Short mmCIF file of C-alpha atoms in Angstrom, two decimals:
data_model
loop_
_atom_site.label_atom_id
_atom_site.label_comp_id
_atom_site.label_asym_id
_atom_site.label_seq_id
_atom_site.Cartn_x
_atom_site.Cartn_y
_atom_site.Cartn_z
CA MET J 1 101.92 73.13 84.69
CA ALA J 2 99.18 70.81 85.09
CA LEU J 3 99.20 68.17 88.08
CA ASP J 4 100.02 64.63 87.22
CA ALA J 5 96.98 62.72 86.33
CA SER J 6 98.12 59.64 88.11
CA ILE J 7 97.89 61.44 91.24
CA VAL J 8 94.18 62.61 90.54
CA SER J 9 93.03 58.98 90.13
CA SER J 10 89.42 57.43 90.77
CA ASP J 11 90.82 56.60 94.33
CA PRO J 12 90.49 59.57 96.35
CA PHE J 13 93.49 58.94 98.73
CA SER J 14 95.57 56.62 97.38
CA PRO J 15 98.75 58.91 96.27
CA PRO J 16 101.50 57.48 94.24
CA SER J 17 104.11 55.43 96.29
CA ASP J 18 106.73 58.06 96.04
CA SER J 19 104.46 60.53 97.57
CA ALA J 20 105.32 62.50 100.59
CA LEU J 21 102.13 61.43 102.31
CA TRP J 22 103.06 58.01 102.99
CA ARG J 23 106.22 59.24 104.85
CA ARG J 24 105.10 58.82 108.64
CA ASP J 25 107.24 62.11 109.73
CA PHE J 26 104.86 64.14 107.26
CA LEU J 27 101.83 65.36 109.58
CA LEU J 28 98.41 64.92 108.65
CA GLY J 29 95.89 66.74 110.93
CA ALA J 30 92.57 68.77 111.35
CA ALA J 31 92.15 72.10 112.81
CA THR J 32 89.69 74.41 114.32
CA ALA J 33 89.54 77.82 116.18
CA SER J 34 88.28 78.97 119.50
CA TYR J 35 85.31 81.53 118.64
CA GLN J 36 84.03 79.05 115.93
CA ILE J 37 83.53 76.11 117.95
CA GLU J 38 83.65 76.96 121.84
CA GLY J 39 80.44 78.56 122.62
CA ALA J 40 79.88 79.12 126.32
CA VAL J 41 80.88 82.78 125.78
CA ASN J 42 79.65 83.84 129.23
CA GLU J 43 80.85 80.82 131.39
CA ASP J 44 83.64 80.41 133.93
CA GLY J 45 85.04 83.83 133.87
CA ARG J 46 84.97 84.58 129.92
CA LEU J 47 85.27 88.04 129.00
CA LEU J 48 83.27 89.42 125.85
CA SER J 49 85.44 89.36 122.59
CA ILE J 50 85.22 91.82 119.51
CA TRP J 51 83.58 89.13 118.24
CA ASP J 52 80.82 88.74 120.68
CA THR J 53 80.26 92.41 120.11
CA PHE J 54 80.28 92.40 116.19
CA SER J 55 78.02 89.68 115.81
CA ALA J 56 75.45 90.97 118.17
CA THR J 57 75.14 93.97 115.91
CA PRO J 58 72.23 93.53 112.94
CA GLY J 59 73.30 93.24 109.66
CA ASN J 60 76.99 92.42 110.52
CA VAL J 61 76.63 88.41 110.31
CA LEU J 62 74.34 86.33 107.71
CA ALA J 63 71.11 85.64 109.65
CA GLY J 64 72.04 87.23 112.65
CA ASP J 65 74.43 84.32 113.89
CA THR J 66 76.81 84.50 116.59
CA GLY J 67 78.98 82.24 118.02
CA GLU J 68 77.23 82.20 121.67
CA VAL J 69 76.63 78.43 121.52
CA ALA J 70 78.41 77.71 118.10
CA CYS J 71 79.40 73.70 118.30
CA ASP J 72 79.29 73.73 122.13
CA HIS J 73 82.71 72.58 122.13
CA TYR J 74 83.52 73.98 125.61
CA HIS J 75 81.24 71.25 127.07
CA ARG J 76 81.69 68.35 124.49
CA TRP J 77 85.41 68.66 123.81
CA GLU J 78 86.04 65.13 125.03
CA SER J 79 83.61 63.47 122.34
CA ASP J 80 85.27 66.02 119.87
CA LEU J 81 88.61 65.03 120.35
CA ASP J 82 87.62 61.39 120.23
CA LEU J 83 86.55 62.44 116.27
CA LEU J 84 90.52 63.05 115.81
CA SER J 85 91.07 59.34 116.94
CA THR J 86 88.40 58.12 114.37
CA LEU J 87 90.01 60.45 111.78
CA ASN J 88 93.42 58.66 112.27
CA VAL J 89 95.45 62.12 112.04
CA ASP J 90 98.78 62.70 113.51
CA ALA J 91 98.12 66.39 115.06
CA TYR J 92 95.38 68.67 115.66
CA ARG J 93 95.43 72.78 115.69
CA LEU J 94 93.46 74.62 117.86
CA SER J 95 93.35 78.07 119.21
CA ILE J 96 93.23 79.74 122.67
CA ALA J 97 90.58 82.06 123.57
CA TRP J 98 92.54 85.26 125.12
CA PRO J 99 89.46 86.45 126.58
CA ARG J 100 88.89 83.07 128.44
CA VAL J 101 92.27 83.04 130.39
CA MET J 102 92.78 86.72 131.41
CA ASP J 103 90.70 89.07 133.04
CA GLU J 104 90.74 93.05 132.27
CA ALA J 105 93.75 93.68 135.06
CA GLY J 106 95.67 90.87 133.06
CA ARG J 107 95.21 88.44 135.78
CA PRO J 108 94.99 84.43 135.27
CA ASN J 109 91.39 83.15 134.60
CA GLN J 110 92.35 79.57 136.58
CA LYS J 111 88.78 78.09 135.07
CA GLY J 112 89.56 79.08 131.58
CA ILE J 113 93.13 77.98 131.71
CA ASP J 114 92.36 74.71 133.44
CA PHE J 115 90.03 74.16 130.22
CA TYR J 116 92.94 74.09 127.68
CA LYS J 117 95.13 72.09 130.10
CA ARG J 118 92.23 69.46 130.09
CA LEU J 119 92.14 69.41 126.41
CA ILE J 120 95.66 69.65 125.68
CA GLY J 121 96.49 66.73 128.03
CA ARG J 122 93.75 64.41 126.80
CA LEU J 123 95.64 65.05 123.05
CA LYS J 124 98.84 63.91 124.60
CA GLU J 125 97.49 61.06 126.01
CA LYS J 126 96.25 60.16 122.35
CA GLY J 127 99.51 60.58 121.16
CA LEU J 128 98.60 63.59 118.82
CA LYS J 129 100.93 66.62 118.19
CA THR J 130 99.37 69.77 119.38
CA PHE J 131 99.43 72.97 117.49
CA VAL J 132 98.37 75.93 119.41
CA THR J 133 97.37 79.33 117.82
CA LEU J 134 97.19 82.09 120.65
CA TYR J 135 95.51 84.58 118.34
CA HIS J 136 92.70 83.51 116.05
CA TRP J 137 90.96 86.91 115.98
CA ASP J 138 89.03 86.98 119.48
CA LEU J 139 90.56 89.85 120.73
CA PRO J 140 89.10 90.94 124.20
CA GLN J 141 86.63 93.66 123.71
CA TYR J 142 88.24 95.61 126.51
CA LEU J 143 91.39 96.14 124.34
CA GLU J 144 89.41 97.26 121.59
CA ASP J 145 87.83 99.75 123.56
CA ARG J 146 91.25 100.91 124.16
CA GLY J 147 92.15 101.37 120.57
CA GLY J 148 92.77 97.57 119.71
CA TRP J 149 95.35 96.76 117.19
CA LEU J 150 95.47 100.46 116.39
CA ASN J 151 97.09 100.71 119.76
CA ARG J 152 100.76 99.90 120.02
CA ASP J 153 99.75 98.72 123.66
CA THR J 154 97.97 96.11 122.48
CA ALA J 155 101.06 94.36 120.98
CA TYR J 156 102.79 94.37 124.62
CA ARG J 157 99.45 92.83 126.11
CA PHE J 158 99.27 89.98 123.65
CA ALA J 159 102.86 89.37 125.01
CA ASP J 160 101.70 89.03 128.46
CA TYR J 161 98.75 87.01 127.21
CA ALA J 162 101.87 84.59 125.66
CA ASP J 163 103.71 84.75 128.58
CA LEU J 164 101.01 83.40 130.88
CA MET J 165 99.82 80.59 128.64
CA SER J 166 103.45 79.47 127.45
CA ARG J 167 104.33 79.14 131.61
CA GLU J 168 100.91 77.27 131.94
CA LEU J 169 101.31 74.93 129.31
CA SER J 170 105.26 74.75 128.81
CA GLY J 171 105.96 70.82 127.79
CA GLN J 172 102.53 70.19 126.30
CA VAL J 173 102.55 72.13 123.09
CA ASP J 174 104.33 70.96 120.08
CA ALA J 175 104.01 74.14 118.20
CA TRP J 176 103.14 77.56 118.87
CA ALA J 177 101.60 79.90 116.26
CA THR J 178 101.41 83.62 117.43
CA LEU J 179 99.03 84.84 115.08
CA ASN J 180 96.43 83.25 112.59
CA GLU J 181 96.13 85.16 109.63
CA PRO J 182 97.02 88.89 110.68
CA TRP J 183 95.58 89.84 106.65
CA CYS J 184 92.47 89.18 107.84
CA SER J 185 92.53 90.83 111.30
CA ALA J 186 94.01 94.21 109.68
CA TYR J 187 92.44 94.46 106.29
CA LEU J 188 89.15 92.66 107.12
CA GLY J 189 89.02 94.09 110.48
CA TYR J 190 90.29 97.52 110.08
CA GLY J 191 90.42 98.15 106.17
CA ASN J 192 86.93 97.26 104.94
CA GLY J 193 85.19 96.35 108.03
CA HIS J 194 83.95 93.09 106.78
CA HIS J 195 85.23 91.49 110.29
CA ALA J 196 85.16 92.67 113.86
CA PRO J 197 85.80 95.19 115.05
CA GLY J 198 84.26 96.51 111.66
CA LEU J 199 86.37 99.43 110.70
CA ALA J 200 87.03 100.66 107.47
CA ASN J 201 90.10 102.80 106.61
CA ASP J 202 93.28 101.71 104.65
CA ARG J 203 95.34 103.72 107.06
CA TYR J 204 93.98 101.81 109.83
CA ALA J 205 94.74 98.57 108.27
CA THR J 206 98.77 99.20 107.72
CA GLN J 207 98.89 100.28 111.07
CA ALA J 208 96.82 97.61 112.71
CA MET J 209 98.98 95.34 110.79
CA HIS J 210 102.42 96.78 112.40
CA HIS J 211 101.17 96.13 115.82
CA LEU J 212 99.85 92.54 115.07
CA LEU J 213 103.37 91.66 113.68
CA LEU J 214 104.99 93.64 116.58
CA ALA J 215 102.79 91.61 118.88
CA HIS J 216 104.02 88.54 117.13
CA GLY J 217 107.89 89.71 117.20
CA THR J 218 107.58 90.68 120.87
CA ALA J 219 105.87 87.16 121.80
CA VAL J 220 108.37 84.82 120.11
CA PRO J 221 111.27 85.22 122.61
CA VAL J 222 109.05 85.01 125.64
CA LEU J 223 107.43 81.61 124.14
CA ARG J 224 111.34 80.52 123.49
CA ALA J 225 112.35 81.32 127.22
CA ASN J 226 109.42 79.67 128.76
CA ASP J 227 108.61 76.96 126.34
CA PRO J 228 112.01 76.10 124.86
CA ALA J 229 111.28 72.48 123.21
CA SER J 230 108.27 73.64 121.41
CA LEU J 231 108.37 75.09 117.64
CA LYS J 232 107.35 78.73 117.43
CA GLY J 233 105.91 80.18 114.28
CA ILE J 234 102.94 82.42 112.69
CA VAL J 235 100.29 81.35 110.30
CA ALA J 236 99.54 83.79 107.20
CA ASN J 237 96.73 83.23 104.59
CA VAL J 238 98.07 83.82 101.07
CA GLY J 239 96.53 84.33 97.85
CA ARG J 240 97.30 83.55 94.40
CA GLY J 241 96.38 86.46 91.62
CA THR J 242 96.45 86.14 87.96
CA PRO J 243 96.25 88.63 85.32
CA ASP J 244 93.47 88.56 83.12
CA SER J 245 95.41 89.45 80.09
CA ASN J 246 99.06 89.75 78.99
CA SER J 247 99.23 93.15 79.14
CA GLU J 248 101.59 94.92 81.14
CA ALA J 249 98.78 96.87 83.24
CA ASP J 250 97.27 93.59 84.09
CA VAL J 251 100.35 91.75 84.75
CA ARG J 252 101.37 94.31 87.25
CA ALA J 253 97.89 94.41 88.81
CA ALA J 254 98.40 90.55 89.66
CA HIS J 255 101.61 91.34 91.20
CA LEU J 256 100.28 93.90 93.14
CA PHE J 257 97.49 91.82 94.62
CA GLU J 258 99.98 89.28 95.66
CA VAL J 259 101.82 92.17 97.17
CA GLN J 260 99.06 93.17 99.17
CA HIS J 261 97.87 89.50 100.15
CA ASN J 262 101.52 87.63 100.70
CA ALA J 263 104.46 90.22 100.68
CA TRP J 264 102.52 92.60 103.02
CA ILE J 265 102.97 89.61 105.94
CA LEU J 266 106.03 87.76 104.77
CA ASP J 267 108.59 90.59 103.86
CA PRO J 268 108.38 91.89 107.32
CA LEU J 269 108.90 88.80 108.54
CA LEU J 270 111.58 87.36 106.46
CA LYS J 271 113.21 90.62 104.96
CA LYS J 272 112.61 92.83 107.88
CA ALA J 273 110.92 95.42 105.61
CA TYR J 274 107.45 96.42 104.15
CA PRO J 275 107.33 95.90 100.36
CA LYS J 276 107.40 99.32 99.07
CA ASP J 277 104.91 98.42 96.21
CA LEU J 278 102.24 98.21 98.85
CA PHE J 279 102.19 101.99 99.15
CA GLU J 280 101.60 102.20 95.30
CA LEU J 281 98.23 100.67 96.28
CA TRP J 282 97.72 102.69 99.48
CA PRO J 283 99.44 106.16 99.08
CA GLY J 284 100.08 107.94 102.19
CA THR J 285 99.20 104.69 104.47
CA GLU J 286 102.62 104.13 105.83
CA PRO J 287 102.51 103.12 109.47
CA LEU J 288 104.38 104.55 112.29
CA VAL J 289 107.28 102.21 112.69
CA LEU J 290 109.65 103.01 115.67
CA ASP J 291 113.55 102.19 115.91
CA GLY J 292 114.18 98.57 116.36
CA ASP J 293 110.49 97.31 115.32
CA MET J 294 111.49 95.71 112.03
CA GLU J 295 114.42 93.68 113.93
CA THR J 296 111.44 92.89 116.47
CA ILE J 297 109.27 91.58 113.80
CA GLY J 298 111.76 89.60 112.01
CA ALA J 299 112.73 87.27 114.98
CA PRO J 300 113.91 83.96 113.49
CA LEU J 301 110.90 81.49 113.10
CA ASP J 302 110.79 77.69 113.53
CA PHE J 303 107.93 77.47 111.02
CA LEU J 304 105.60 79.36 108.67
CA GLY J 305 102.04 78.42 108.58
CA ILE J 306 100.38 78.83 105.14
CA ASN J 307 96.69 78.83 104.74
CA TYR J 308 95.35 78.88 101.34
CA TYR J 309 91.85 78.74 99.55
CA PHE J 310 91.57 79.91 96.38
CA ARG J 311 92.85 82.11 93.01
CA THR J 312 91.84 85.26 92.23
CA ASN J 313 91.73 86.47 88.43
CA VAL J 314 92.55 90.42 88.29
CA LYS J 315 92.74 93.22 85.76
CA SER J 316 94.18 96.65 86.26
CA ASP J 317 91.88 99.28 87.93
CA GLY J 318 93.46 102.34 85.39
CA ALA J 319 94.98 103.67 88.32
CA HIS J 320 97.44 102.49 90.76
CA GLY J 321 95.48 98.91 91.65
CA PHE J 322 93.48 96.16 90.80
CA THR J 323 90.06 94.83 90.46
CA GLU J 324 88.66 91.42 90.32
CA VAL J 325 87.45 89.92 87.46
CA PRO J 326 85.75 86.44 87.96
CA LEU J 327 86.61 83.68 85.46
CA PRO J 328 83.16 82.29 84.17
CA GLY J 329 83.13 78.30 84.02
CA VAL J 330 85.64 77.59 86.62
CA GLU J 331 84.53 75.17 89.42
CA ARG J 332 84.00 77.16 92.88
CA THR J 333 82.96 76.33 96.43
CA GLN J 334 79.87 77.45 98.39
CA MET J 335 81.70 80.57 99.58
CA GLY J 336 82.10 81.47 95.70
CA TRP J 337 85.88 80.64 96.03
CA GLU J 338 87.52 79.21 92.88
CA ILE J 339 89.16 75.98 93.21
CA HIS J 340 92.64 76.25 92.03
CA PRO J 341 95.07 73.83 93.45
CA ASP J 342 97.85 74.93 91.09
CA GLY J 343 97.81 78.19 93.14
CA LEU J 344 98.73 76.60 96.13
CA ARG J 345 102.08 74.66 94.35
CA ASP J 346 103.02 77.79 92.61
CA LEU J 347 102.81 80.27 95.62
CA LEU J 348 105.06 77.59 97.84
CA ILE J 349 107.56 77.16 95.11
CA GLY J 350 107.41 81.09 94.67
CA PHE J 351 108.27 81.79 98.20
CA ASN J 352 110.98 79.26 98.01
CA LYS J 353 112.67 81.29 95.68
CA THR J 354 111.83 84.91 97.01
CA TYR J 355 112.75 84.21 100.63
CA ALA J 356 116.18 82.81 101.46
CA SER J 357 115.22 82.62 105.45
CA LEU J 358 112.27 80.69 104.55
CA PRO J 359 111.66 77.97 107.35
CA PRO J 360 110.01 74.86 107.30
CA ILE J 361 106.22 74.94 106.11
CA TYR J 362 103.27 73.73 107.44
CA ILE J 363 99.89 73.94 105.47
CA THR J 364 97.96 74.79 108.41
CA GLU J 365 94.44 75.64 106.60
CA ASN J 366 93.24 74.21 103.52
CA GLY J 367 89.79 72.93 102.87
CA MET J 368 86.25 74.29 101.17
CA ALA J 369 82.90 74.99 101.84
CA SER J 370 79.58 72.80 100.64
CA ASP J 371 76.25 72.75 101.39
CA ASP J 372 76.23 69.39 103.09
CA LYS J 373 73.03 67.66 104.17
CA VAL J 374 73.02 64.29 106.02
CA VAL J 375 70.60 61.94 104.06
CA ASP J 376 70.14 58.42 105.38
CA GLY J 377 72.59 59.11 108.15
CA ARG J 378 75.16 59.64 105.69
CA VAL J 379 76.78 62.70 104.07
CA ASP J 380 78.19 62.50 100.68
CA ASP J 381 80.43 65.32 100.26
CA SER J 382 82.15 64.48 96.79
CA GLN J 383 83.30 67.93 95.94
CA ARG J 384 85.37 68.12 99.20
CA ILE J 385 86.90 64.68 98.57
CA SER J 386 88.02 65.95 95.19
CA PHE J 387 89.29 69.11 96.31
CA LEU J 388 91.37 67.80 99.46
CA LYS J 389 93.03 65.09 96.96
CA ARG J 390 93.85 67.98 94.36
CA HIS J 391 95.36 70.36 96.97
CA LEU J 392 97.39 67.47 98.75
CA ALA J 393 98.86 66.80 94.93
CA ALA J 394 99.69 70.35 94.67
CA VAL J 395 101.76 69.87 98.02
CA ASP J 396 103.38 66.97 97.06
CA SER J 397 104.30 68.89 93.68
CA ALA J 398 105.75 71.75 95.66
CA ILE J 399 107.96 68.99 98.04
CA LYS J 400 109.29 67.44 94.87
CA ALA J 401 110.24 70.97 93.65
CA GLY J 402 112.29 71.37 96.66
CA VAL J 403 109.95 73.22 99.29
CA ASP J 404 110.43 71.94 102.97
CA ILE J 405 106.78 71.04 104.02
CA ARG J 406 106.42 69.40 106.98
CA GLY J 407 102.63 68.78 107.30
CA TYR J 408 99.12 69.60 106.23
CA PHE J 409 95.92 70.55 108.05
CA ILE J 410 92.38 69.86 106.80
CA TRP J 411 90.13 72.87 107.70
CA SER J 412 88.10 72.06 109.70
CA LEU J 413 87.22 69.21 111.82
CA LEU J 414 84.06 70.42 112.48
CA ASP J 415 81.03 72.54 110.68
CA ASN J 416 81.39 75.85 112.61
CA PHE J 417 80.82 79.46 112.66
CA GLU J 418 82.21 80.79 109.78
CA TRP J 419 82.66 84.74 110.90
CA ALA J 420 80.55 87.24 108.86
CA PHE J 421 78.75 84.30 107.12
CA GLY J 422 77.40 82.41 110.13
CA TYR J 423 76.57 78.90 109.95
CA GLU J 424 75.53 78.68 106.28
CA ARG J 425 78.94 77.63 104.86
CA ARG J 426 80.39 74.15 106.06
CA PHE J 427 83.80 73.59 106.23
CA GLY J 428 84.06 70.48 108.20
CA VAL J 429 84.68 66.83 107.68
CA PHE J 430 82.25 65.98 110.40
CA HIS J 431 78.53 67.53 109.91
CA VAL J 432 77.36 69.38 112.93
CA ASP J 433 73.72 69.72 113.61
CA TYR J 434 73.34 72.91 115.24
CA LYS J 435 69.98 72.32 116.73
CA THR J 436 70.79 68.91 118.08
CA GLN J 437 74.78 69.26 118.34
CA LYS J 438 75.03 65.86 116.71
CA ARG J 439 78.23 65.01 114.59
CA THR J 440 77.99 62.93 111.63
CA MET J 441 81.09 61.68 109.99
CA LYS J 442 81.05 62.73 106.26
CA ARG J 443 82.57 60.64 103.43
CA SER J 444 85.60 62.74 103.07
CA ALA J 445 86.46 61.95 106.88
CA GLU J 446 85.80 58.29 106.26
CA LEU J 447 88.24 58.29 103.44
CA VAL J 448 90.85 60.24 105.02
CA ALA J 449 90.59 57.92 107.90
CA LYS J 450 91.09 55.03 105.64
CA PHE J 451 94.24 56.19 104.00
CA LEU J 452 95.68 57.12 107.29
CA GLU J 453 94.93 53.70 108.88
CA GLU J 454 96.72 52.13 105.63
CA ARG J 455 99.77 54.54 105.88
CA ASN J 456 100.20 53.92 109.68
CA THR J 457 100.03 50.25 109.12
CA LYS J 458 102.58 50.29 106.33
CA ALA J 459 104.80 52.53 108.25
CA THR J 460 104.60 50.18 111.22
CA ALA J 461 105.14 47.02 109.28
CA PRO J 462 108.50 45.15 109.76
CA ALA J 463 110.79 45.62 106.71
#
């Protein structure tokens, strides 16, 4: 089913009058993550993270880039929050750096905690909703030295961290997300080594995932006790897999792709069990699961965050898995990812049919990288404008199909450290000159701001 052509019109941010995007209670926001923007990795008692170690190792990150300075947000946070006001958004999604707020003995680091208190306090002054992610991949290195997510104890140390921050920020946070994209932490970090800590073993990946999800489930009741008025949830990245042909083998391969990318995380959370098909892909990799673990992992959620970026076309590998077959002639981003908004809509509708206990959804990340340059003081990111419009239309289509979607966050507010790709790939709606730290509003941001100003004016106008 193609998207409604009336939605994909020449005006990038004027959706139809019946679109959910016009509703004042539908949140539109922007998102960032601590390691990608903060810098100041050695200041005010912050400890090393696995990404400090990983990016300092030659060959791990493009061009040898690290997060040592990033966007210098730790020192420029006040002016960066002013960018949110310029953008006219309703909400801001950020993450807390675990190594910045606790020492190795689990004691609070007050200077780090005070940084987030000041930041979130300013967001509340601005009237913005605050969506706070506790873990966006920057595990303290001392915990990795003890086994990281392969060590069950890390899940309990995460609960201690969640306890500290939810007590310190109680009443200031609108929504807590325990983890961001456990698939990336488990598979890219422990399965194929593309991300920190750089280990590569399928058995490691499934065990790391179990401990990540256990950390989530252990933290949820702590968050409920300390900050009862806030929403509690988790953020999962999801992938659309499509078969290269109509053959039974290729259709099965596409199914297995989505099992590995989606059901691996969502089934334990919403069905309290791992999908059996996962271990068809990786025979003999079943994690060690203790009595009561799946009940803990399946703790009720107030919301589910969904991150979506692209579609993957696959075929059978002739054995028990799949292999990617890139489609020719399709539109791609700077990352090489196919732009496929229908995939987001189809996944959302599919999840709504599959999971009886599916909680309300926020699209917590959606965006694209392009090779943006400042020309005469402006950045014309026309592909991003088209990308955002088409994906917002896909979200609207899913809402009209009955999916309970409450908001959408653009990834990202700022160009930033894009993990193993360093600073080459630019996802922000504000351009960052990394030499001068100058921020420049891109054309996409200008149009988002214009639309939201119009929406907010209409929403507050007298009947």
